[in-house]
PDB file of C-alpha atoms in Angstrom:
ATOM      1  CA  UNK A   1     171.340 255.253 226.114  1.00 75.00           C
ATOM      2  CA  UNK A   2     173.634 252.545 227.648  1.00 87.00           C
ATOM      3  CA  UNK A   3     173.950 253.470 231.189  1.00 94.00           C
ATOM      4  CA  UNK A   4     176.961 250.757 231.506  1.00 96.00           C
ATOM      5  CA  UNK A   5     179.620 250.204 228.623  1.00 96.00           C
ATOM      6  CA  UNK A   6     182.229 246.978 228.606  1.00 96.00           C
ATOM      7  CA  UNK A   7     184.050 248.768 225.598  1.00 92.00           C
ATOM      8  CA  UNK A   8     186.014 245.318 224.747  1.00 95.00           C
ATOM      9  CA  UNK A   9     183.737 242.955 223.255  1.00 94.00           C
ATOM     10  CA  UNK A  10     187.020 240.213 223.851  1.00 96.00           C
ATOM     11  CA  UNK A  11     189.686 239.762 225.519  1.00 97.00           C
ATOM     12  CA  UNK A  12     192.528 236.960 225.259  1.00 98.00           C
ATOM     13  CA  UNK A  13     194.671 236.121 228.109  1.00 98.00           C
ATOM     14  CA  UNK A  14     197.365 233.351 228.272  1.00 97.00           C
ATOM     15  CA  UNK A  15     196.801 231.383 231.449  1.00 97.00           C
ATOM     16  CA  UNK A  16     198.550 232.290 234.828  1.00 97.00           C
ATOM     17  CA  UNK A  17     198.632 235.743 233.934  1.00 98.00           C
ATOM     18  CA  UNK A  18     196.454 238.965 234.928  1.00 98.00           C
ATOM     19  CA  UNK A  19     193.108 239.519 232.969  1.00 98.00           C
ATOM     20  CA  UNK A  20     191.688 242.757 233.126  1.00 98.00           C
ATOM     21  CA  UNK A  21     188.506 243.563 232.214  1.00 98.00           C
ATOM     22  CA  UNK A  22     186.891 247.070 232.748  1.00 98.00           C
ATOM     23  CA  UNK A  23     183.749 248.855 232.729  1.00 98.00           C
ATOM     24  CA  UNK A  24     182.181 252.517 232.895  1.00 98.00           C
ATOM     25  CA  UNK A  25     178.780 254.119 233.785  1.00 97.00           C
ATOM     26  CA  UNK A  26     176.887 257.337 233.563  1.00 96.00           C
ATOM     27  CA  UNK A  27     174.624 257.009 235.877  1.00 94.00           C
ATOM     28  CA  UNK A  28     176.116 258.546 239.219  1.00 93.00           C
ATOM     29  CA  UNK A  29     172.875 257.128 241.456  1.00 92.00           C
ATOM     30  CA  UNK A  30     174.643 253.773 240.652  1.00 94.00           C
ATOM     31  CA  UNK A  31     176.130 253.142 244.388  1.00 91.00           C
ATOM     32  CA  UNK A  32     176.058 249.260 244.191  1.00 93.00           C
ATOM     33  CA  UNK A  33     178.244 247.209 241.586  1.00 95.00           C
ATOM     34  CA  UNK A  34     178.456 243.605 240.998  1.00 95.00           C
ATOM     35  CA  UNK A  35     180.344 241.027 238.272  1.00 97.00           C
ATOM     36  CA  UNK A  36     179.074 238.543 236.848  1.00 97.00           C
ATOM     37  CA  UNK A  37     180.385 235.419 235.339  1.00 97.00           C
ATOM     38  CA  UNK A  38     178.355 233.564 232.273  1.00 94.00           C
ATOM     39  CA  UNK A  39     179.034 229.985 230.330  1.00 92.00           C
ATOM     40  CA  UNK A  40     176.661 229.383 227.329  1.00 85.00           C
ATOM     41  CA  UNK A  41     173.530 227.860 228.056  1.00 80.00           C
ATOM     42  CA  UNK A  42     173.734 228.823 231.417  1.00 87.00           C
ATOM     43  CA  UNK A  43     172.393 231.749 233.856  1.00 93.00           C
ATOM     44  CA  UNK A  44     174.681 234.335 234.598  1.00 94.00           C
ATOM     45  CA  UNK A  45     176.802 233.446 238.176  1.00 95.00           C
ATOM     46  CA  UNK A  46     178.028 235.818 240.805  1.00 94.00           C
ATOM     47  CA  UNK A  47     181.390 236.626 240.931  1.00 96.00           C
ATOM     48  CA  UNK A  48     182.135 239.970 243.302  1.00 96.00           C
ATOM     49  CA  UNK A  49     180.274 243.012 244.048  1.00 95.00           C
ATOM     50  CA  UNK A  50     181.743 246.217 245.639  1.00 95.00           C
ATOM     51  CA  UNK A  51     179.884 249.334 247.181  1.00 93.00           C
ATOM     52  CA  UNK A  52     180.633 253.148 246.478  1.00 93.00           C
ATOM     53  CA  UNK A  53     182.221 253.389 249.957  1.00 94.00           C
ATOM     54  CA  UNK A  54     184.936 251.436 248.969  1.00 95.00           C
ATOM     55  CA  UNK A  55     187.363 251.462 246.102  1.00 95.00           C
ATOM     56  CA  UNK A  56     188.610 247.542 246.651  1.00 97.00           C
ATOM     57  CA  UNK A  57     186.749 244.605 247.349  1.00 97.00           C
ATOM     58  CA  UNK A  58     189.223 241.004 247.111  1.00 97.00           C
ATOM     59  CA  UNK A  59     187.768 237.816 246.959  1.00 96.00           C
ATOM     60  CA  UNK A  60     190.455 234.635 246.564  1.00 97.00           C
ATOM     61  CA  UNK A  61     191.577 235.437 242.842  1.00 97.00           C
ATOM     62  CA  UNK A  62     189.272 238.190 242.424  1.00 98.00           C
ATOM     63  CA  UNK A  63     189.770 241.794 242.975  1.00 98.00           C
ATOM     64  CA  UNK A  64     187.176 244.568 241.903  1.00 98.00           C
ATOM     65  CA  UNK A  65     188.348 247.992 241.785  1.00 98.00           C
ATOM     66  CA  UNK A  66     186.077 251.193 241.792  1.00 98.00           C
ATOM     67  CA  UNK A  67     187.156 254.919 240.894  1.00 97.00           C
ATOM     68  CA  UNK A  68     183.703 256.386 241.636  1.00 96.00           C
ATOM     69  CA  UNK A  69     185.287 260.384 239.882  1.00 96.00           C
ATOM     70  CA  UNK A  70     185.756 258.243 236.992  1.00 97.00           C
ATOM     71  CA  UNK A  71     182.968 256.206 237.105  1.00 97.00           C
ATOM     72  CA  UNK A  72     185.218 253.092 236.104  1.00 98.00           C
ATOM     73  CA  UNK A  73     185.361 249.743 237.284  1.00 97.00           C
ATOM     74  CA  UNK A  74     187.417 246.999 236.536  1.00 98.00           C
ATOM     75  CA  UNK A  75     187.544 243.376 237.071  1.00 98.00           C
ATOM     76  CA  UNK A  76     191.077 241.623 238.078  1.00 98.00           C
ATOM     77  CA  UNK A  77     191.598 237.896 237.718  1.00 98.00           C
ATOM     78  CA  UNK A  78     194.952 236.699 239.458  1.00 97.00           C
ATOM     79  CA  UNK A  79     195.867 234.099 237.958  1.00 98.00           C
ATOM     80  CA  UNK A  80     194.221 233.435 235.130  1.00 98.00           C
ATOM     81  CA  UNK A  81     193.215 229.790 234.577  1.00 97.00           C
ATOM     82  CA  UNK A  82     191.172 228.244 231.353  1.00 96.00           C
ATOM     83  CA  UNK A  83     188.312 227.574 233.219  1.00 95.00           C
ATOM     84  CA  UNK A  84     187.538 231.136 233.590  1.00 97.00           C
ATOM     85  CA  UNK A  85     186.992 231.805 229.804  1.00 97.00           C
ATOM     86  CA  UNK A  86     183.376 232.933 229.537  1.00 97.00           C
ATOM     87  CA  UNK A  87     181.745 236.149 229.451  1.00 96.00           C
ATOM     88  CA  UNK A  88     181.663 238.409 231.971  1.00 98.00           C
ATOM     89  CA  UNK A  89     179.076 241.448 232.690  1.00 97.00           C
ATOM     90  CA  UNK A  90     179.292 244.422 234.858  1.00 97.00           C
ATOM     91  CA  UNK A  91     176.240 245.293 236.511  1.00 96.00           C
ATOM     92  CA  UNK A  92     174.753 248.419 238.936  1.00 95.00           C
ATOM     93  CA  UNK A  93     172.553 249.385 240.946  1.00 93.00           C
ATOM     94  CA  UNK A  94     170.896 252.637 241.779  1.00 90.00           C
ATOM     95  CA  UNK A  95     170.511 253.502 245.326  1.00 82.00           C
ATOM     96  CA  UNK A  96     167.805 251.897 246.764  1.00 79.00           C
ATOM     97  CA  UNK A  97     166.564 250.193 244.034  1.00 81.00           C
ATOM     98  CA  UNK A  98     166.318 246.310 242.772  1.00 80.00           C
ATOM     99  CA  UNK A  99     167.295 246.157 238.901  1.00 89.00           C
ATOM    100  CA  UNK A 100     170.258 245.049 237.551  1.00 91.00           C
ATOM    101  CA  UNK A 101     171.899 247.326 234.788  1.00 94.00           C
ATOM    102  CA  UNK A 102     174.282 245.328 232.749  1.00 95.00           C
ATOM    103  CA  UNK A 103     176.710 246.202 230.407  1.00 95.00           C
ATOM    104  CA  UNK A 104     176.887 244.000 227.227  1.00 94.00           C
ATOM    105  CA  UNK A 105     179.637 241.629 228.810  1.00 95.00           C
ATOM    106  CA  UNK A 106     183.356 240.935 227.631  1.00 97.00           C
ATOM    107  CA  UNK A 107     184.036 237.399 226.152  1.00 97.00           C
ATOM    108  CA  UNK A 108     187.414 236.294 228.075  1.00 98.00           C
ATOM    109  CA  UNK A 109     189.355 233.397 226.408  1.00 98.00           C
ATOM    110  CA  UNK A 110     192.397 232.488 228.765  1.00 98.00           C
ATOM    111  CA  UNK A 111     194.911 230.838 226.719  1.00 96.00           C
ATOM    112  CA  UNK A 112     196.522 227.236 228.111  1.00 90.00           C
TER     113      UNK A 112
ATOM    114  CA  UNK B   1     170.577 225.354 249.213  1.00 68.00           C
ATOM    115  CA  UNK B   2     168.905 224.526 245.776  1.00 81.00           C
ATOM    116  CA  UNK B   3     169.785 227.046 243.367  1.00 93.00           C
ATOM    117  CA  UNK B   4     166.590 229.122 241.159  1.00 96.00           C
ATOM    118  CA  UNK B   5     165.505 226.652 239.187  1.00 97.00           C
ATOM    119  CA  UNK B   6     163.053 227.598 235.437  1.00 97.00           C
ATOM    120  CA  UNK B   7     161.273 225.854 233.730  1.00 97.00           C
ATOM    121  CA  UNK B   8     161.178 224.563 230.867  1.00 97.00           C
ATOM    122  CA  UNK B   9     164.443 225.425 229.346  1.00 96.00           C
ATOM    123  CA  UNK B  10     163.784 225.123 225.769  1.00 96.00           C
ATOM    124  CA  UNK B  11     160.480 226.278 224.042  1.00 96.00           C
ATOM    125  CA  UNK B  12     159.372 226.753 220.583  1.00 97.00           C
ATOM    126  CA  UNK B  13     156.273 228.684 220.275  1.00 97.00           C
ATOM    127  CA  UNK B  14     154.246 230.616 217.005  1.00 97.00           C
ATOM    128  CA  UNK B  15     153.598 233.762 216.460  1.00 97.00           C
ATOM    129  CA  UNK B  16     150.501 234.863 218.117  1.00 97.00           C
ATOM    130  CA  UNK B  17     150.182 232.196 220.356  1.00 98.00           C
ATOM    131  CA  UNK B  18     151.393 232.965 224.201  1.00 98.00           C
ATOM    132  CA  UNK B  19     153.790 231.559 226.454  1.00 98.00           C
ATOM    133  CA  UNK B  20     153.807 230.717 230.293  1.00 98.00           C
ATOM    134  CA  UNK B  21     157.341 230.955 232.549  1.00 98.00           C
ATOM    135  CA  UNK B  22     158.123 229.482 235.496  1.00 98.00           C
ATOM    136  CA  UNK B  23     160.897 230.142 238.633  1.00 98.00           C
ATOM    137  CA  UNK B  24     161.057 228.608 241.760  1.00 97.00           C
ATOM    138  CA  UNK B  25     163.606 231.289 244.039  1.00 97.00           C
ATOM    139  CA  UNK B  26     166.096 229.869 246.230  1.00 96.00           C
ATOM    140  CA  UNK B  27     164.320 228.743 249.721  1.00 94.00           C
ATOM    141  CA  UNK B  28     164.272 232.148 251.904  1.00 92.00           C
ATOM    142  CA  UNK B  29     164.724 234.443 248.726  1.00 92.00           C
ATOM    143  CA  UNK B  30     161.370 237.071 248.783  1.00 92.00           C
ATOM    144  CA  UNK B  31     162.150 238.969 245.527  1.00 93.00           C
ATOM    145  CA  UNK B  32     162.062 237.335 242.092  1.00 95.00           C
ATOM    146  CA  UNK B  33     163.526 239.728 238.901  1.00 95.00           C
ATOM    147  CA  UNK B  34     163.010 238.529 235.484  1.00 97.00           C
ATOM    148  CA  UNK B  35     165.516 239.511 232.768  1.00 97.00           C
ATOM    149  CA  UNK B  36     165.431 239.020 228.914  1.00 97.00           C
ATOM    150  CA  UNK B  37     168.593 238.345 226.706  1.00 94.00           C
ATOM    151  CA  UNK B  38     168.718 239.236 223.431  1.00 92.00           C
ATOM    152  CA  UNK B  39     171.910 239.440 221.333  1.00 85.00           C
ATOM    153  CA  UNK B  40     171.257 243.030 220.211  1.00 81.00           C
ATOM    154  CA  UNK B  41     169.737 244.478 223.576  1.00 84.00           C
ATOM    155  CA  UNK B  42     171.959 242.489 226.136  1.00 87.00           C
ATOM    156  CA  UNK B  43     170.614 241.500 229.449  1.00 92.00           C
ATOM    157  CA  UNK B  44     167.260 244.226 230.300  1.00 95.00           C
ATOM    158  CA  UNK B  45     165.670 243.982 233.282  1.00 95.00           C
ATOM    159  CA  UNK B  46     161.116 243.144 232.899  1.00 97.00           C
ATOM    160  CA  UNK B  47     160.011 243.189 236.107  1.00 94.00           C
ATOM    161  CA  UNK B  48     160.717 242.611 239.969  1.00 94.00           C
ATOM    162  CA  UNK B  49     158.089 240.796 242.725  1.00 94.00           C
ATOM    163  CA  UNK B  50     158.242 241.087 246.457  1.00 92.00           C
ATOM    164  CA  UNK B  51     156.021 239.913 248.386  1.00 91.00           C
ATOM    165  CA  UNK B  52     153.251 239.018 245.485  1.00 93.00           C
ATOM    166  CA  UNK B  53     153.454 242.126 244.344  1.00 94.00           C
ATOM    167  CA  UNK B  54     155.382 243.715 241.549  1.00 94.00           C
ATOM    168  CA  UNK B  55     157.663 246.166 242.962  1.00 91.00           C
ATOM    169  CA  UNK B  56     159.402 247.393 239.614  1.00 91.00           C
ATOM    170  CA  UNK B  57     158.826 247.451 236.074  1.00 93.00           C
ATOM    171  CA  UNK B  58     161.150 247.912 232.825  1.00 93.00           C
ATOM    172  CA  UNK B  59     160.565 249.349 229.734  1.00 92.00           C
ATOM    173  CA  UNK B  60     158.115 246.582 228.010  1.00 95.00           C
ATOM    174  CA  UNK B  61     155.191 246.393 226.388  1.00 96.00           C
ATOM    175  CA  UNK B  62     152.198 244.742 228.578  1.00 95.00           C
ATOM    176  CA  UNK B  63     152.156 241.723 226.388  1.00 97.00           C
ATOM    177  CA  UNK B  64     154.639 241.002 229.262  1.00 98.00           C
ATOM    178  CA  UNK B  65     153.364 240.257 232.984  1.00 97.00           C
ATOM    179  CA  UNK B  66     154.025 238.388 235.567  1.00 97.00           C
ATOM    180  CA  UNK B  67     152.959 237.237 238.885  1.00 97.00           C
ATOM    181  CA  UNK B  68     154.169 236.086 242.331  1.00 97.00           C
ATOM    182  CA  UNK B  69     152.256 233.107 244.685  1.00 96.00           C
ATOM    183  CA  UNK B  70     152.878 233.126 248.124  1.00 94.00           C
ATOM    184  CA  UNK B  71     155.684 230.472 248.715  1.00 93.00           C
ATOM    185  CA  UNK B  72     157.451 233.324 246.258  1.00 93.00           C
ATOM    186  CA  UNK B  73     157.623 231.027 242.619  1.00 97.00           C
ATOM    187  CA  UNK B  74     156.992 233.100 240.378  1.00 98.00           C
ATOM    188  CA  UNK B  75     155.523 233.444 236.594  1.00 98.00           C
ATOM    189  CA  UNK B  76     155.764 235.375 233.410  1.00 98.00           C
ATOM    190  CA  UNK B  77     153.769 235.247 230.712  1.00 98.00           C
ATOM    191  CA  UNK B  78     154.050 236.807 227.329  1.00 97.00           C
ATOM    192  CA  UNK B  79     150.825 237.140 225.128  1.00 95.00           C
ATOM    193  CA  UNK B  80     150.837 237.747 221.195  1.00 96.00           C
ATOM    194  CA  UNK B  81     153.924 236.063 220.545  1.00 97.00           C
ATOM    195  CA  UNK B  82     156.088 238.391 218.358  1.00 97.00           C
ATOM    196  CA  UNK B  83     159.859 237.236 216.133  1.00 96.00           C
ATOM    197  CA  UNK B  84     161.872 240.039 218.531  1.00 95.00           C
ATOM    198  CA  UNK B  85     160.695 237.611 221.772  1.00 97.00           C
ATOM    199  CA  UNK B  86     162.826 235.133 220.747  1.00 97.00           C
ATOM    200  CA  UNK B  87     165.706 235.398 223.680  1.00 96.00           C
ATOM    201  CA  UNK B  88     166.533 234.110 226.960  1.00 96.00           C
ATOM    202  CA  UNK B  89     164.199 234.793 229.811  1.00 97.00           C
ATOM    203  CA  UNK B  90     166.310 234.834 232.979  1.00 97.00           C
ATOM    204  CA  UNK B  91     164.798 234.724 237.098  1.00 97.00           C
ATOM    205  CA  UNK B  92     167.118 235.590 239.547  1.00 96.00           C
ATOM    206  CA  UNK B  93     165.565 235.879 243.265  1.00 95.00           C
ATOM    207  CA  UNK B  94     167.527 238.215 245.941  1.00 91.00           C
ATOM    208  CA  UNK B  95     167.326 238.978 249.825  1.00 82.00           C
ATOM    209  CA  UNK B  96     168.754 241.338 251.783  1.00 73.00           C
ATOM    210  CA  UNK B  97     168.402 244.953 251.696  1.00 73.00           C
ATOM    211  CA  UNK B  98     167.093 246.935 248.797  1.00 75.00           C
ATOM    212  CA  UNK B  99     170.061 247.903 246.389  1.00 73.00           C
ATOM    213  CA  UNK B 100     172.263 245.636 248.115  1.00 76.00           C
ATOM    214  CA  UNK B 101     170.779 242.794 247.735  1.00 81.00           C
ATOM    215  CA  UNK B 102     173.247 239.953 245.236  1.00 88.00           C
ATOM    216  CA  UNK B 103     170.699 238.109 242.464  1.00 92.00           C
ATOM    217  CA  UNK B 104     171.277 234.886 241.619  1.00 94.00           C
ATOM    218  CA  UNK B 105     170.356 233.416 238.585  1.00 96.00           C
ATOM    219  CA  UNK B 106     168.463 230.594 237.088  1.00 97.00           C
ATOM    220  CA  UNK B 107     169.161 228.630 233.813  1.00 96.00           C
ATOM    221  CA  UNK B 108     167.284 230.570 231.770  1.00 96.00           C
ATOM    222  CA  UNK B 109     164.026 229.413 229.433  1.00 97.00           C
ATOM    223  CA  UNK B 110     165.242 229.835 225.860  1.00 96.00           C
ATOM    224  CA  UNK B 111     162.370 230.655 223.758  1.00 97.00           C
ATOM    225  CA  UNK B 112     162.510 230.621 219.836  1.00 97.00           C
ATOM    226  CA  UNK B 113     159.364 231.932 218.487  1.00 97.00           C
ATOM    227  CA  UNK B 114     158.895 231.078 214.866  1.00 97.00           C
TER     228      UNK B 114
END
């Protein structure tokens, strides 16, 4: 049972505009969330993260946003450039704990 | 600060033979997680070390272990190759407190097993 579902396999996104990209979970221990940010042939890299406390967490072009009673998060990417085409996973943590969950990542292609 | 580094990045194995993993954390970094990538199964989380000792363990058979030395590099080996091992093996070390703690990732070994 997939404890956290990226629902859109792709998204497309013509550059300088906002890319969305959201994910939900089941699992309310989950209290820890982080993004992540893969190119093929390549390890995934560390975008944002944001804790249950909050519901906003910014970082330069990057904005997660957290609605814990609807166990949704989503990704914001202001503005979009090419260079941030890749696929991105959503990933949790349970309360105390060390492993990643990941969702099965959305493939964003931002368009020039 | 040198990223995790893995080696070797590519391998080609047989079935039935067995394979060896390395990771070398970033400098600091006590915890070491190792992840496999499949395209059907996504990113699933093997095991965690701290400290030399495994702290956590995912759903996989024991033809998977690992272990942790004591300036934190860590290994996994996977015995009795099978087809379905053929995937990504990912490290990513951490530090910081327990569920809070960011992993960063290595480059991955990608293993084909024939």
């Amino acid at each position: 049972d997939q404890q956290v579902k990226q629902n859109s396999p792709s998204l497309s996104v013509q550059e300088g505009r906002i890319s969305i990209l959201n994910c939900d979970y089941t699992n309310s221990m989950f209290d820890y969330f982080l993004w992540y940010k893969k190119y093929p042939a390549e390890g995934p890299t560390f975008l944002i993260s944001i804790s249950s406390i909050k519901d906003k967490n910014e970082d330069g072009r990057f904005t997660v946003f957290l609605n814990k009673s609807a166990k949704h998060l989503s990704l914001h990417i202001v503005p979009s450039q090419p260079g941030d085409s890749a696929v991105y996973f959503c990933a949790a943590i349970e309360s105390g704990n060390t492993p990643l969950v990941f969702g099965k990542g959305t493939r964003l292609s931002v368009i020039a | 600060k040198a990223g995790v580094t893995q080696t070797p990045r590519y391998l080609i194995k047989t079935r039935g033979q067995q394979v060896t993993l390395s990771c070398s954390p970033i400098s600091g970094h006590r915890s070491v997680s190792w992840y496999q990538q499949t395209p059907g199964q996504g990113l699933q989380f093997l095991f965690e070390y701290f400290s030399e000792t495994q702290r956590n363990k995912g759903n996989f058979p024991g033809r998977f272990s690992g272990r942790q030395f004591s300036n934190s590099r860590s290994e996994m080996n996977v015995s009795t190759l099978e087809l379905g091992d053929s995937a990504l093996y990912l490290c990513a070390s951490s530090s910081g407190p327990r569920g809070r703690e960011t992993q960063y990732f290595g480059p991955g070994t990608r293993l084909l097993v024939l």
